[in-house]
GROMACS .gro file of C-alpha atoms in nm:
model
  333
    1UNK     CA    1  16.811  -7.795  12.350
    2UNK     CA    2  17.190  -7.597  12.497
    3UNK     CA    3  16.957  -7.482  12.752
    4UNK     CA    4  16.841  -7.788  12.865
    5UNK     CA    5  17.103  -8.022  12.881
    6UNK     CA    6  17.291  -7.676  13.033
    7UNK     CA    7  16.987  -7.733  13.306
    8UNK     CA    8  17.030  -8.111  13.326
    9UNK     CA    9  17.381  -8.083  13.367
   10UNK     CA   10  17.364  -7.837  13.622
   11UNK     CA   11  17.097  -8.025  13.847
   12UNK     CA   12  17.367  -8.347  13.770
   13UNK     CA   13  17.655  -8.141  13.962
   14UNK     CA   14  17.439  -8.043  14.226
   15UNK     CA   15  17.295  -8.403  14.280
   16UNK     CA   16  17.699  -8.511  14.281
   17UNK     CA   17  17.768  -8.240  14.555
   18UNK     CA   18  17.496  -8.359  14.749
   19UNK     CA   19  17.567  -8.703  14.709
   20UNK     CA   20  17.961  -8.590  14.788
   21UNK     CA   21  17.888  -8.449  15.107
   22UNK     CA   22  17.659  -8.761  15.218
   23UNK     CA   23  17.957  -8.967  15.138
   24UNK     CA   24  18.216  -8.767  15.303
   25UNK     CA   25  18.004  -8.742  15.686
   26UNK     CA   26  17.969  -9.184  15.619
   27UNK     CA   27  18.340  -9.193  15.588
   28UNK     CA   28  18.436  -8.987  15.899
   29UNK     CA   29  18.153  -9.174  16.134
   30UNK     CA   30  18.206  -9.548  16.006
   31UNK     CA   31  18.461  -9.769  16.137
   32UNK     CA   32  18.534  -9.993  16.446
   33UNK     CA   33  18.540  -9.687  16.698
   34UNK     CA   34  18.201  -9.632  16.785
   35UNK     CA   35  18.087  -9.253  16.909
   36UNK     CA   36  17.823  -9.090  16.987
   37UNK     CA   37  17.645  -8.815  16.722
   38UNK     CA   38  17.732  -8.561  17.004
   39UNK     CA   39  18.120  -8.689  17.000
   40UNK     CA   40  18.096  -8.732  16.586
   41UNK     CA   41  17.992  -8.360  16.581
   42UNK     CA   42  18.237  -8.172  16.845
   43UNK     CA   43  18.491  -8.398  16.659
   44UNK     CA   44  18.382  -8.302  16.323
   45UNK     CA   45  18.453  -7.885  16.438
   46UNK     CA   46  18.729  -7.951  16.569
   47UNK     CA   47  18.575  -7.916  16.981
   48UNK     CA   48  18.643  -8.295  17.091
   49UNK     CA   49  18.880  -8.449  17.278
   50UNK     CA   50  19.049  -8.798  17.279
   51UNK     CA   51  19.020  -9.087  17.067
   52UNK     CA   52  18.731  -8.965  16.874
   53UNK     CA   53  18.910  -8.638  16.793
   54UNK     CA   54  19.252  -8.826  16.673
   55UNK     CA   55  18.981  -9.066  16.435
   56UNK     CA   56  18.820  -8.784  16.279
   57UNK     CA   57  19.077  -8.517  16.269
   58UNK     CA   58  19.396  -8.727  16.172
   59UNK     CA   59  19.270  -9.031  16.024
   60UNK     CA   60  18.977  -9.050  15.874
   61UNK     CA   61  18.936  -8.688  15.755
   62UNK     CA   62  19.240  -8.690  15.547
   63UNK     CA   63  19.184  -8.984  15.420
   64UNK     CA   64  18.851  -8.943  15.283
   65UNK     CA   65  18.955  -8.616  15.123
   66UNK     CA   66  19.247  -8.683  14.953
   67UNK     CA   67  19.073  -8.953  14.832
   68UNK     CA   68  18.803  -8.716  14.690
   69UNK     CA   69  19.113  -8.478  14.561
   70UNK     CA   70  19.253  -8.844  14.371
   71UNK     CA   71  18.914  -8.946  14.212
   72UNK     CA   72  18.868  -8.582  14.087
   73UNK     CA   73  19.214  -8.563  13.953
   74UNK     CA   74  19.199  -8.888  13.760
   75UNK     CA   75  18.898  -8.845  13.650
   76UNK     CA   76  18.960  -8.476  13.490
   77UNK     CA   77  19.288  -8.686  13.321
   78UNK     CA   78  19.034  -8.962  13.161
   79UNK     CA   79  18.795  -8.673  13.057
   80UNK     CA   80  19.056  -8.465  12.866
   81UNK     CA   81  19.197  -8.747  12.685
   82UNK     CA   82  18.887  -8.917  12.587
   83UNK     CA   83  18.775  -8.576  12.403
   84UNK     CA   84  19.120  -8.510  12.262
   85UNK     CA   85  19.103  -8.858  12.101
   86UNK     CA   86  18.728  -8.864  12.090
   87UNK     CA   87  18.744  -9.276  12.203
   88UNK     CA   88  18.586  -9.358  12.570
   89UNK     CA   89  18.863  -9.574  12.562
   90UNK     CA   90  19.119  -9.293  12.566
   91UNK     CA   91  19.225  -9.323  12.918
   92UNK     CA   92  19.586  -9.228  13.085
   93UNK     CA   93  19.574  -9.598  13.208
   94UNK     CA   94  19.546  -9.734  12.876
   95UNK     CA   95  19.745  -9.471  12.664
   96UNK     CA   96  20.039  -9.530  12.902
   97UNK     CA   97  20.071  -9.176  13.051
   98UNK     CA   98  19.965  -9.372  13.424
   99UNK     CA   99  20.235  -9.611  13.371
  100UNK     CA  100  20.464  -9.338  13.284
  101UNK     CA  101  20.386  -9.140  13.618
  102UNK     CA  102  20.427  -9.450  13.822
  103UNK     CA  103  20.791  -9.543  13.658
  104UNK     CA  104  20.879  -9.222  13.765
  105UNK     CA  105  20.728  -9.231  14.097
  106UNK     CA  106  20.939  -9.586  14.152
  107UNK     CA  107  21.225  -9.452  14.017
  108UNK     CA  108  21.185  -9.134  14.319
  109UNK     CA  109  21.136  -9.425  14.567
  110UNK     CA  110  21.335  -9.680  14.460
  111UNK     CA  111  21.659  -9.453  14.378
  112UNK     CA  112  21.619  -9.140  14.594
  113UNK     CA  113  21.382  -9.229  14.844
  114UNK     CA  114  21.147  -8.952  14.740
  115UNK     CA  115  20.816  -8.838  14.967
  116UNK     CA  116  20.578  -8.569  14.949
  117UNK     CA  117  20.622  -8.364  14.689
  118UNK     CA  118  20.910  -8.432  14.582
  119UNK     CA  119  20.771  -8.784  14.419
  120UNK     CA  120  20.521  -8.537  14.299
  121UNK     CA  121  20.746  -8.444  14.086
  122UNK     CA  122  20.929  -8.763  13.991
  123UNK     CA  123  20.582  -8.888  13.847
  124UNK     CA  124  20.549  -8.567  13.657
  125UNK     CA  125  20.884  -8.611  13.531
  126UNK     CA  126  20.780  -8.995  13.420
  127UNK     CA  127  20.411  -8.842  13.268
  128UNK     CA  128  20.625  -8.579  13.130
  129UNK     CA  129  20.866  -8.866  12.931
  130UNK     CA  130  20.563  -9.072  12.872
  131UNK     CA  131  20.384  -8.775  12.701
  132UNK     CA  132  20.693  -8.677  12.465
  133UNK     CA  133  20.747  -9.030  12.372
  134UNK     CA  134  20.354  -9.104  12.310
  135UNK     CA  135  20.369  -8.755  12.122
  136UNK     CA  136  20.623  -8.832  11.898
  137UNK     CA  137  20.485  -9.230  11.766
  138UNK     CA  138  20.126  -9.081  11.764
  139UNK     CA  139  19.981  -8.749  11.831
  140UNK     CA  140  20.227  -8.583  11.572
  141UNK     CA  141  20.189  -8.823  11.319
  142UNK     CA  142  19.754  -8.740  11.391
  143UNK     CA  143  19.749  -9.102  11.540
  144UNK     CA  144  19.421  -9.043  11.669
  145UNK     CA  145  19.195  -9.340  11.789
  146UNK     CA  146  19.233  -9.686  11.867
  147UNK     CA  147  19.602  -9.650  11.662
  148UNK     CA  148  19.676  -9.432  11.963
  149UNK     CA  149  19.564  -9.649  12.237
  150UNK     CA  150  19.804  -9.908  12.081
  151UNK     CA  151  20.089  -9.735  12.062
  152UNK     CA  152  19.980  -9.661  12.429
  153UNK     CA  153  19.937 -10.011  12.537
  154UNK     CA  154  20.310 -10.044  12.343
  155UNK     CA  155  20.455  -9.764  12.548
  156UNK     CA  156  20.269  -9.892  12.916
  157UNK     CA  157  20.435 -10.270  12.819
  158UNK     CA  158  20.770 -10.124  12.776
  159UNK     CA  159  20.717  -9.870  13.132
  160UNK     CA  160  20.586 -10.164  13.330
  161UNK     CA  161  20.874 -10.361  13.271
  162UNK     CA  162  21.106 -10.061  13.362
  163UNK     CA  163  20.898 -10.045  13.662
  164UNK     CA  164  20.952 -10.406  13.772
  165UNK     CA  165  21.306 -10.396  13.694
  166UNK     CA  166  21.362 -10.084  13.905
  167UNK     CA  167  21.151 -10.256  14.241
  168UNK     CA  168  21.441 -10.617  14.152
  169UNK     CA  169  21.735 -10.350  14.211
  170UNK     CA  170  21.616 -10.207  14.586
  171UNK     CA  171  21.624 -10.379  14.888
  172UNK     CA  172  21.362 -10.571  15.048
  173UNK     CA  173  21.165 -10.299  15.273
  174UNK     CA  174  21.206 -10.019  14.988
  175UNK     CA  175  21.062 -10.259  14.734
  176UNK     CA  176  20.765 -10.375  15.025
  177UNK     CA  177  20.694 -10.020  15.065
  178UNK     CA  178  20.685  -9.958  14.651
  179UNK     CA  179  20.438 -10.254  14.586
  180UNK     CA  180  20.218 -10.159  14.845
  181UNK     CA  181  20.181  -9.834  14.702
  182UNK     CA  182  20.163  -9.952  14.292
  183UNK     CA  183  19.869 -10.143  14.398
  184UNK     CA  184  19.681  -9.852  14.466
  185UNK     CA  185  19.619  -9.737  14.842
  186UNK     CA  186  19.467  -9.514  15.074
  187UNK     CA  187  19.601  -9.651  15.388
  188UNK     CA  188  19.820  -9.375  15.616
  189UNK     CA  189  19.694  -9.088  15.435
  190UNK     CA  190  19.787  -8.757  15.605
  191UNK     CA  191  19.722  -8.418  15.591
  192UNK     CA  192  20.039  -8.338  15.382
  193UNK     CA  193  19.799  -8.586  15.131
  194UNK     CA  194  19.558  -8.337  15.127
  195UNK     CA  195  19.795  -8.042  15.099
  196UNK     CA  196  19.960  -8.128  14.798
  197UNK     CA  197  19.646  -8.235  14.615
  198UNK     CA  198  19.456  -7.858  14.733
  199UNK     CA  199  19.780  -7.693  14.557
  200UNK     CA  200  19.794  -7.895  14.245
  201UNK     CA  201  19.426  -7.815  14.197
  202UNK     CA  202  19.510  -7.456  14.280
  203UNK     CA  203  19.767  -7.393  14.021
  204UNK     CA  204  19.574  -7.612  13.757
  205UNK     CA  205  19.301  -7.445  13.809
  206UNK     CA  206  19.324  -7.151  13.532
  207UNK     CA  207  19.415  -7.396  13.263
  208UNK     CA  208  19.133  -7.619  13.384
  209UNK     CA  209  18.880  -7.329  13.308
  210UNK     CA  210  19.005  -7.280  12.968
  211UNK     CA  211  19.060  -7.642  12.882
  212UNK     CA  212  18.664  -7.684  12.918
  213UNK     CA  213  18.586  -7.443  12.653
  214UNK     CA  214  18.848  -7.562  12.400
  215UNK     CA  215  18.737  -7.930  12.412
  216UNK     CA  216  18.397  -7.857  12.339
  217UNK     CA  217  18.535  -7.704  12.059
  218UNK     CA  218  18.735  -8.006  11.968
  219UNK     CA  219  18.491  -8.216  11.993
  220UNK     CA  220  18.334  -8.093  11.721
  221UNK     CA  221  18.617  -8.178  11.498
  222UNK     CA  222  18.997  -8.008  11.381
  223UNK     CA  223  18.806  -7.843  11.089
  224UNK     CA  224  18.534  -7.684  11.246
  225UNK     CA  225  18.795  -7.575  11.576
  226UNK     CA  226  19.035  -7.462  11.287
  227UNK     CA  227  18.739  -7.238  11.154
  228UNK     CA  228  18.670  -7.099  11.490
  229UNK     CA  229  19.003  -6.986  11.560
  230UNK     CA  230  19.163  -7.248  11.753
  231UNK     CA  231  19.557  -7.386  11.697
  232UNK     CA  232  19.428  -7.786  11.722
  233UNK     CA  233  19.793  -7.841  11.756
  234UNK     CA  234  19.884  -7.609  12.016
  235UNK     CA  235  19.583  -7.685  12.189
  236UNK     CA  236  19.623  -7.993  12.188
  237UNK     CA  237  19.937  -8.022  12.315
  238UNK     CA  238  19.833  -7.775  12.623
  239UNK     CA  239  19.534  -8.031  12.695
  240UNK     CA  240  19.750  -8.353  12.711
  241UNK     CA  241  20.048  -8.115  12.929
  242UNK     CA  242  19.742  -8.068  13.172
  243UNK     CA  243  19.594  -8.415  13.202
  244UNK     CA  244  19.986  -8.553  13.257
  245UNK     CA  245  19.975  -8.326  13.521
  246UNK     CA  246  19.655  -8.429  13.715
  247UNK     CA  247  19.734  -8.783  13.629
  248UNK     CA  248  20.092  -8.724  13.800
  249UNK     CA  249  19.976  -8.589  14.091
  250UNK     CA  250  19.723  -8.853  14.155
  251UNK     CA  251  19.970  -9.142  14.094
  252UNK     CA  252  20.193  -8.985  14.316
  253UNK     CA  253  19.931  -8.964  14.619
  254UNK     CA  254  19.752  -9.271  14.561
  255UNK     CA  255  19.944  -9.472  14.317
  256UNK     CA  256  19.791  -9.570  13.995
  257UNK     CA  257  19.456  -9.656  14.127
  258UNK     CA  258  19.285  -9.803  13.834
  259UNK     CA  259  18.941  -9.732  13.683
  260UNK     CA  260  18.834  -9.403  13.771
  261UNK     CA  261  19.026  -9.247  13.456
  262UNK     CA  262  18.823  -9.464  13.211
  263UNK     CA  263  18.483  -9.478  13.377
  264UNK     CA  264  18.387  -9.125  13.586
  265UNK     CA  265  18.381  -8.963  13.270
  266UNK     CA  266  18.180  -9.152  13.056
  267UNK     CA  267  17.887  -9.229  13.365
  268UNK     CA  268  17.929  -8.829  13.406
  269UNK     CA  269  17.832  -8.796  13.033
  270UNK     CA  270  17.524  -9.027  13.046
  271UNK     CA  271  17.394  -8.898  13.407
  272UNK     CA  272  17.390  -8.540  13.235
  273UNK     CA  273  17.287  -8.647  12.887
  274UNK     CA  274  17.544  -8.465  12.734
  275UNK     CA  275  17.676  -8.479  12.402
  276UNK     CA  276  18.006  -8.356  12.534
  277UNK     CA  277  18.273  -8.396  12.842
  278UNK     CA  278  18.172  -8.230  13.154
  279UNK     CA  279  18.485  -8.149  13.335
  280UNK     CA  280  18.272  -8.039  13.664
  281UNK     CA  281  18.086  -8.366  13.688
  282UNK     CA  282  18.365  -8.592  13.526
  283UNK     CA  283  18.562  -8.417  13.858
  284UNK     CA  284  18.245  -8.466  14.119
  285UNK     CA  285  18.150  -8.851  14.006
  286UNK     CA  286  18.556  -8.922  13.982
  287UNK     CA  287  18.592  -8.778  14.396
  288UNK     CA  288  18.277  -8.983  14.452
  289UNK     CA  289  18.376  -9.332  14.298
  290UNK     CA  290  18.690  -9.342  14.455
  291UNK     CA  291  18.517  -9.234  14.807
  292UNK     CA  292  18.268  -9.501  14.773
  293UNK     CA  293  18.555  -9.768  14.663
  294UNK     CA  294  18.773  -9.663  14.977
  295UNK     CA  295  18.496  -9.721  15.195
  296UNK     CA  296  18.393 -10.046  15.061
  297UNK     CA  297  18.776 -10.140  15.095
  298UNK     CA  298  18.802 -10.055  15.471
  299UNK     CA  299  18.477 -10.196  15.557
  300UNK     CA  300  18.279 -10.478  15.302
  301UNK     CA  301  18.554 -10.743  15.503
  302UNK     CA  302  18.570 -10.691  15.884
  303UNK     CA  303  18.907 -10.734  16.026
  304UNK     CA  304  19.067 -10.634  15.638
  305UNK     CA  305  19.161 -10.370  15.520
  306UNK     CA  306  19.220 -10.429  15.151
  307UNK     CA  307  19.412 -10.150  14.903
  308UNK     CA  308  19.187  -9.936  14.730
  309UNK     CA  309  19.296 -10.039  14.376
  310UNK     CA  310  19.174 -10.374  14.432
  311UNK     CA  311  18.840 -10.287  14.480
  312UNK     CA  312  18.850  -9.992  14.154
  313UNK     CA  313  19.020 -10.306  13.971
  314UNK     CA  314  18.722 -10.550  14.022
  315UNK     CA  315  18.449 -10.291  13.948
  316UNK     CA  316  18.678 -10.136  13.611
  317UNK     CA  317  18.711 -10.478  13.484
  318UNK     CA  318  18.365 -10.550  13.433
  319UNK     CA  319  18.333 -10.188  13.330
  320UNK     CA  320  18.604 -10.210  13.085
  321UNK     CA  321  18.431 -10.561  12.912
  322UNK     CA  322  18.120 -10.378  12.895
  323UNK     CA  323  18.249 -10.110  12.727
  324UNK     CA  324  18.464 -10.278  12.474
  325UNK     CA  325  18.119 -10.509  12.405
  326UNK     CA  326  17.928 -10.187  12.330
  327UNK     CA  327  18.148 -10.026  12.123
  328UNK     CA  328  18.276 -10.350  11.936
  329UNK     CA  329  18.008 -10.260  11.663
  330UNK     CA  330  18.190  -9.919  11.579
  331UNK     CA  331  18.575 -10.052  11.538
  332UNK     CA  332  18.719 -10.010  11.269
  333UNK     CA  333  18.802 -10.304  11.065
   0.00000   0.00000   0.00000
């Protein structure tokens, strides 16, 4: 049975990659420019000249990466916490961590005018208070469950209003610019975008390989991970530090695009059969969705050009009432 959902869940990554790669050629040939395969191509290695070159190279190509770099990055967040508080629900968006990050992230914009990576770290600083506070009405007090998604929902409440407040205080084109981007957006991505995700994911990567092994231990419950040598607190604390992080950096890049967090891992989990999360796939389906959702945002309205979290909003909402009708049966009373 290991071996074969191992197999299945192997063949699942592949068929992501694959489907990954389709996705990412559709997103640098579609749009209003039309070119030629031989243009697409020399364009593609970097050998073309012109308009086609500047489409490929500078606009489209970034964007459709960092957009894969986002989805994977949120998606890795939702996975963590839904094994650390063993709900599907468990999300950074509904916990509050994602409305911690963007508080921050307005704060960077609204008070220091913060780019780059520098509101990088502004929305780590905000996941960063988020986690502490979250940590010290819940996780410490083993507030595990739906008891921790309301304390979460408490803690979001309380950010979003900080949030708003901070966009009343700045002036007209600041607060413009800081809407735009809370919605959830794609739009003018660059390849300091891409940069800034590709060294996130560098440095996380070490912890990322490690956190894989401990939740699987997790999962299987704090007695049995006590009995095999892990320190549930310690290790749990390390786990939510790391999802705070990827959830930070996405927010930061992309703004708090919704749904990817709750749903990528959970459709990762059922395309592999697995009884467990899948980091690797939860990663692959979460660059995927948001691919497929930016390119149904540039392209299902000609002449519009709507913000990427519009389009992850409509789908997660009927993903979200679907999931709190299936698991309805299993709430505790």
């Amino acid at each position: 049975m290991i071996l074969q959902n191992r197999r299945r869940s192997l063949l699942t990554a592949a068929f992501l990659v694959g489907a990954l790669i389709i996705g990412l050629v559709v997103a640098l040939a579609v749009g209003d420019y039309q070119m030629t395969s031989g243009e697409f191509l020399r364009a593609v290695f970097g050998r073309g000249e012109g308009t086609a070159q500047f489409l490929v190279q500078e606009v489209r190509a970034p964007r459709a990466l960092t957009a894969v770099g986002v989805g994977a990055a949120f998606a890795l967040s939702g996975a963590i916490f839904q094994a650390i508080v063993r709900n599907p629900l468990g999300t950074p968006e509904l916990i509050g961590f994602t409305q911690g990050s963007s508080a921050g992230a307005v704060a960077g914009i609204t008070l220091a005018g913060a780019t780059g990576m520098a509101l990088t770290g502004w929305a780590l600083a905000g996941g960063i208070c988020t986690a502490l506070a979250v940590w010290f009405f819940a996780f410490r007090r083993n507030a595990l469950g739906y008891r921790l998604i309301i304390v979460g929902i408490g803690i979001g409440a309380m950010l979003n209003a900080l949030t708003w407040w901070l966009l009343t205080r700045a002036n007209l084109a600041t607060a413009q610019s800081a809407m735009s981007w809370l919605i959830g957006t794609l739009s003018a991505r660059s390849w300091g975008h891409v940069t800034a995700v590709a060294i996130a994911f560098a440095l996380l990567l070490v912890p990322l390989a490690f956190a894989g092994r401990t939740l699987r231990v997790l999962e299987m419950g704090d007695g049995t991970a006590t009995g095999l040598g892990v320190r549930v607190p310690r290790a749990t604390a390390a786990l939510v530090a790391l999802a705070v992080a990827l959830c930070a950096v996405a927010v930061s890049q992309a703004g708090p695009v919704p749904f990817i967090a709750l749903a990528a891992p959970q459709i990762a989990r059922r395309l592999a059969r697995s009884p467990g999360v899948s980091l690797l796939n939860s990663a692959l389906l979460g660059g995927l969705l948001l691919l497929i959702s930016d390119l149904v945002a540039q392209h299902a309205w000609p002449g519009k050009v709507l913000p990427v979290g519009v389009v992850t909003g409509l789908i997660g909402g009927a993903y979200l009432a679907w999931l709190l009708a299936t698991t309805s049966k299993s709430a505790p009373r």
